[in-house]
GROMACS .gro file of N, CA and C in nm:
model
  237
    1MET      N    1  15.842   8.934   8.902
    1MET     CA    2  15.949   8.991   8.951
    1MET      C    3  16.006   9.089   8.866
    2MET      N    4  16.069   9.194   8.947
    2MET     CA    5  16.108   9.314   8.851
    2MET      C    6  16.242   9.274   8.829
    3THR      N    7  16.313   9.350   8.695
    3THR     CA    8  16.441   9.326   8.638
    3THR      C    9  16.507   9.452   8.690
    4ARG      N   10  16.666   9.441   8.724
    4ARG     CA   11  16.711   9.576   8.755
    4ARG      C   12  16.796   9.612   8.634
    5CYS      N   13  16.794   9.699   8.555
    5CYS     CA   14  16.907   9.750   8.468
    5CYS      C   15  17.074   9.747   8.501
    6ILE      N   16  17.074   9.778   8.646
    6ILE     CA   17  17.194   9.852   8.718
    6ILE      C   18  17.230   9.737   8.802
    7SER      N   19  17.380   9.689   8.794
    7SER     CA   20  17.443   9.586   8.907
    7SER      C   21  17.578   9.651   8.965
    8LEU      N   22  17.557   9.622   9.094
    8LEU     CA   23  17.684   9.692   9.134
    8LEU      C   24  17.808   9.563   9.186
    9SER      N   25  17.924   9.623   9.181
    9SER     CA   26  18.003   9.502   9.205
    9SER      C   27  18.131   9.585   9.269
   10PRO      N   28  18.190   9.524   9.396
   10PRO     CA   29  18.279   9.593   9.451
   10PRO      C   30  18.419   9.588   9.405
   11LEU      N   31  18.511   9.695   9.377
   11LEU     CA   32  18.642   9.694   9.341
   11LEU      C   33  18.745   9.704   9.443
   12ASN      N   34  18.700   9.766   9.556
   12ASN     CA   35  18.786   9.775   9.669
   12ASN      C   36  18.705   9.866   9.808
   13ASP      N   37  18.762   9.881   9.889
   13ASP     CA   38  18.649   9.944   9.992
   13ASP      C   39  18.612  10.099   9.964
   14GLY      N   40  18.638  10.152   9.864
   14GLY     CA   41  18.617  10.290   9.853
   14GLY      C   42  18.574  10.298   9.722
   15VAL      N   43  18.536  10.161   9.634
   15VAL     CA   44  18.511  10.196   9.465
   15VAL      C   45  18.409  10.066   9.441
   16TRP      N   46  18.291  10.091   9.376
   16TRP     CA   47  18.197   9.970   9.309
   16TRP      C   48  18.184  10.036   9.165
   17ARG      N   49  18.205   9.918   9.093
   17ARG     CA   50  18.180   9.904   8.925
   17ARG      C   51  18.034   9.909   8.914
   18VAL      N   52  17.976  10.009   8.847
   18VAL     CA   53  17.839  10.030   8.832
   18VAL      C   54  17.821   9.986   8.622
   19LYS      N   55  17.750   9.866   8.634
   19LYS     CA   56  17.714   9.794   8.529
   19LYS      C   57  17.561   9.778   8.481
   20HIS      N   58  17.563   9.848   8.360
   20HIS     CA   59  17.410   9.840   8.308
   20HIS      C   60  17.355   9.708   8.203
   21SER      N   61  17.266   9.647   8.196
   21SER     CA   62  17.265   9.572   8.134
   21SER      C   63  17.246   9.550   8.023
   22GLN      N   64  17.238   9.677   7.918
   22GLN     CA   65  17.260   9.711   7.791
   22GLN      C   66  17.370   9.773   7.751
   23HIS      N   67  17.453   9.830   7.843
   23HIS     CA   68  17.545   9.909   7.789
   23HIS      C   69  17.671   9.876   7.881
   24GLY      N   70  17.641   9.779   7.944
   24GLY     CA   71  17.779   9.751   8.025
   24GLY      C   72  17.846   9.829   8.138
   25HIS      N   73  17.974   9.882   8.125
   25HIS     CA   74  18.015   9.971   8.233
   25HIS      C   75  17.965  10.100   8.238
   26VAL      N   76  17.924  10.150   8.294
   26VAL     CA   77  17.873  10.299   8.290
   26VAL      C   78  17.934  10.412   8.390
   27GLY      N   79  17.967  10.346   8.476
   27GLY     CA   80  18.052  10.443   8.591
   27GLY      C   81  18.095  10.352   8.701
   28ASN      N   82  18.112  10.438   8.790
   28ASN     CA   83  18.147  10.358   8.955
   28ASN      C   84  18.081  10.461   9.041
   29LEU      N   85  18.086  10.394   9.148
   29LEU     CA   86  18.031  10.484   9.285
   29LEU      C   87  18.147  10.451   9.357
   30LYS      N   88  18.207  10.592   9.418
   30LYS     CA   89  18.310  10.614   9.474
   30LYS      C   90  18.293  10.682   9.595
   31ARG      N   91  18.329  10.659   9.752
   31ARG     CA   92  18.294  10.688   9.860
   31ARG      C   93  18.416  10.834   9.859
   32ILE      N   94  18.360  10.916   9.907
   32ILE     CA   95  18.403  11.076   9.930
   32ILE      C   96  18.363  11.109  10.040
   33GLY      N   97  18.433  11.091  10.154
   33GLY     CA   98  18.375  11.115  10.283
   33GLY      C   99  18.306  11.018  10.332
   34SER      N  100  18.209  11.054  10.385
   34SER     CA  101  18.074  10.984  10.395
   34SER      C  102  17.969  10.927  10.297
   35VAL      N  103  17.965  11.023  10.165
   35VAL     CA  104  17.881  11.013  10.084
   35VAL      C  105  17.971  10.948   9.952
   36TRP      N  106  17.854  10.841   9.892
   36TRP     CA  107  17.893  10.799   9.781
   36TRP      C  108  17.835  10.868   9.650
   37LYS      N  109  17.973  10.866   9.559
   37LYS     CA  110  17.901  10.958   9.414
   37LYS      C  111  17.945  10.874   9.314
   38PHE      N  112  17.796  10.912   9.225
   38PHE     CA  113  17.843  10.826   9.116
   38PHE      C  114  17.950  10.913   9.013
   39LYS      N  115  17.971  10.833   8.975
   39LYS     CA  116  18.121  10.901   8.852
   39LYS      C  117  18.111  10.817   8.680
   40ALA      N  118  18.028  10.895   8.634
   40ALA     CA  119  18.000  10.867   8.519
   40ALA      C  120  18.104  10.802   8.413
   41VAL      N  121  18.126  10.694   8.337
   41VAL     CA  122  18.229  10.667   8.252
   41VAL      C  123  18.187  10.645   8.105
   42GLY      N  124  18.243  10.701   8.024
   42GLY     CA  125  18.223  10.655   7.893
   42GLY      C  126  18.331  10.602   7.817
   43TYR      N  127  18.305  10.551   7.681
   43TYR     CA  128  18.411  10.488   7.577
   43TYR      C  129  18.412  10.565   7.462
   44GLY      N  130  18.518  10.620   7.416
   44GLY     CA  131  18.526  10.653   7.293
   44GLY      C  132  18.538  10.537   7.182
   45PRO      N  133  18.548  10.595   7.040
   45PRO     CA  134  18.545  10.511   6.939
   45PRO      C  135  18.639  10.388   6.925
   46GLY      N  136  18.726  10.452   6.961
   46GLY     CA  137  18.877  10.351   6.981
   46GLY      C  138  18.902  10.307   7.136
   47GLY      N  139  18.784  10.323   7.206
   47GLY     CA  140  18.774  10.206   7.343
   47GLY      C  141  18.886  10.364   7.443
   48GLU      N  142  18.884  10.453   7.430
   48GLU     CA  143  18.941  10.562   7.501
   48GLU      C  144  18.835  10.565   7.623
   49VAL      N  145  18.877  10.582   7.792
   49VAL     CA  146  18.796  10.618   7.850
   49VAL      C  147  18.750  10.775   7.879
   50ILE      N  148  18.624  10.803   7.857
   50ILE     CA  149  18.568  10.935   7.871
   50ILE      C  150  18.500  10.947   8.010
   51PRO      N  151  18.569  11.018   8.096
   51PRO     CA  152  18.546  11.059   8.225
   51PRO      C  153  18.407  11.158   8.247
   52GLY      N  154  18.320  11.093   8.335
   52GLY     CA  155  18.182  11.179   8.299
   52GLY      C  156  18.089  11.144   8.208
   53GLY      N  157  18.156  11.089   8.099
   53GLY     CA  158  18.080  11.072   7.959
   53GLY      C  159  17.979  10.922   7.980
   54GLY      N  160  17.927  10.863   7.897
   54GLY     CA  161  17.835  10.772   7.856
   54GLY      C  162  17.732  10.806   7.879
   55PRO      N  163  17.622  10.709   7.869
   55PRO     CA  164  17.511  10.713   7.870
   55PRO      C  165  17.415  10.751   7.996
   56LEU      N  166  17.470  10.767   8.100
   56LEU     CA  167  17.458  10.798   8.223
   56LEU      C  168  17.509  10.917   8.283
   57THR      N  169  17.572  11.006   8.175
   57THR     CA  170  17.642  11.144   8.191
   57THR      C  171  17.554  11.253   8.291
   58ASP      N  172  17.447  11.199   8.274
   58ASP     CA  173  17.348  11.330   8.320
   58ASP      C  174  17.321  11.340   8.451
   59PHE      N  175  17.371  11.207   8.524
   59PHE     CA  176  17.360  11.163   8.656
   59PHE      C  177  17.515  11.125   8.742
   60HIS      N  178  17.594  11.199   8.645
   60HIS     CA  179  17.744  11.233   8.715
   60HIS      C  180  17.754  11.301   8.817
   61ASN      N  181  17.801  11.232   8.925
   61ASN     CA  182  17.811  11.304   9.065
   61ASN      C  183  17.691  11.272   9.198
   62THR      N  184  17.607  11.226   9.144
   62THR     CA  185  17.478  11.183   9.216
   62THR      C  186  17.523  11.130   9.334
   63PRO      N  187  17.511  11.176   9.438
   63PRO     CA  188  17.513  11.120   9.574
   63PRO      C  189  17.426  11.041   9.627
   64PHE      N  190  17.461  10.925   9.699
   64PHE     CA  191  17.394  10.793   9.749
   64PHE      C  192  17.428  10.780   9.895
   65SER      N  193  17.393  10.705   9.993
   65SER     CA  194  17.418  10.717  10.126
   65SER      C  195  17.519  10.577  10.124
   66ALA      N  196  17.473  10.467  10.038
   66ALA     CA  197  17.536  10.362  10.027
   66ALA      C  198  17.519  10.299   9.871
   67PRO      N  199  17.617  10.163   9.863
   67PRO     CA  200  17.637  10.134   9.729
   67PRO      C  201  17.537  10.024   9.742
   68ASP      N  202  17.397  10.084   9.706
   68ASP     CA  203  17.283   9.970   9.718
   68ASP      C  204  17.208   9.974   9.569
   69GLU      N  205  17.213   9.860   9.509
   69GLU     CA  206  17.155   9.823   9.368
   69GLU      C  207  17.005   9.914   9.373
   70ALA      N  208  16.932   9.862   9.495
   70ALA     CA  209  16.777   9.944   9.464
   70ALA      C  210  16.795  10.111   9.445
   71LEU      N  211  16.877  10.137   9.528
   71LEU     CA  212  16.881  10.313   9.541
   71LEU      C  213  16.916  10.351   9.419
   72VAL      N  214  17.017  10.256   9.356
   72VAL     CA  215  17.116  10.318   9.224
   72VAL      C  216  16.975  10.307   9.128
   73ASN      N  217  16.902  10.212   9.112
   73ASN     CA  218  16.834  10.188   9.005
   73ASN      C  219  16.689  10.277   9.005
   74ALA      N  220  16.667  10.319   9.142
   74ALA     CA  221  16.577  10.414   9.149
   74ALA      C  222  16.599  10.543   9.104
   75ALA      N  223  16.691  10.601   9.158
   75ALA     CA  224  16.751  10.737   9.113
   75ALA      C  225  16.745  10.706   8.962
   76PHE      N  226  16.839  10.621   8.898
   76PHE     CA  227  16.829  10.634   8.747
   76PHE      C  228  16.718  10.607   8.670
   77GLY      N  229  16.608  10.571   8.736
   77GLY     CA  230  16.485  10.554   8.678
   77GLY      C  231  16.473  10.400   8.626
   78SER      N  232  16.557  10.315   8.641
   78SER     CA  233  16.557  10.168   8.588
   78SER      C  234  16.432  10.074   8.663
   79PRO      N  235  16.390  10.007   8.587
   79PRO     CA  236  16.270   9.949   8.639
   79PRO      C  237  16.298   9.859   8.736
   0.00000   0.00000   0.00000
């Protein structure tokens, strides 16, 4: 059985939370028109949000056709 590092959960009709099994909340999938884009999020030492930051910053603005865990894991190189 393959383990997925990334999990998705809906926040509302246009935003899904993206969580990594080791790093916690790493961003959101946001629907922009007909495309879903990954918006990376990091956190500073004081807990402040760093838009576009975090461990998946290199994937910021990656487009997806749907909020699908298999697609996101494949794009981010998760097993």
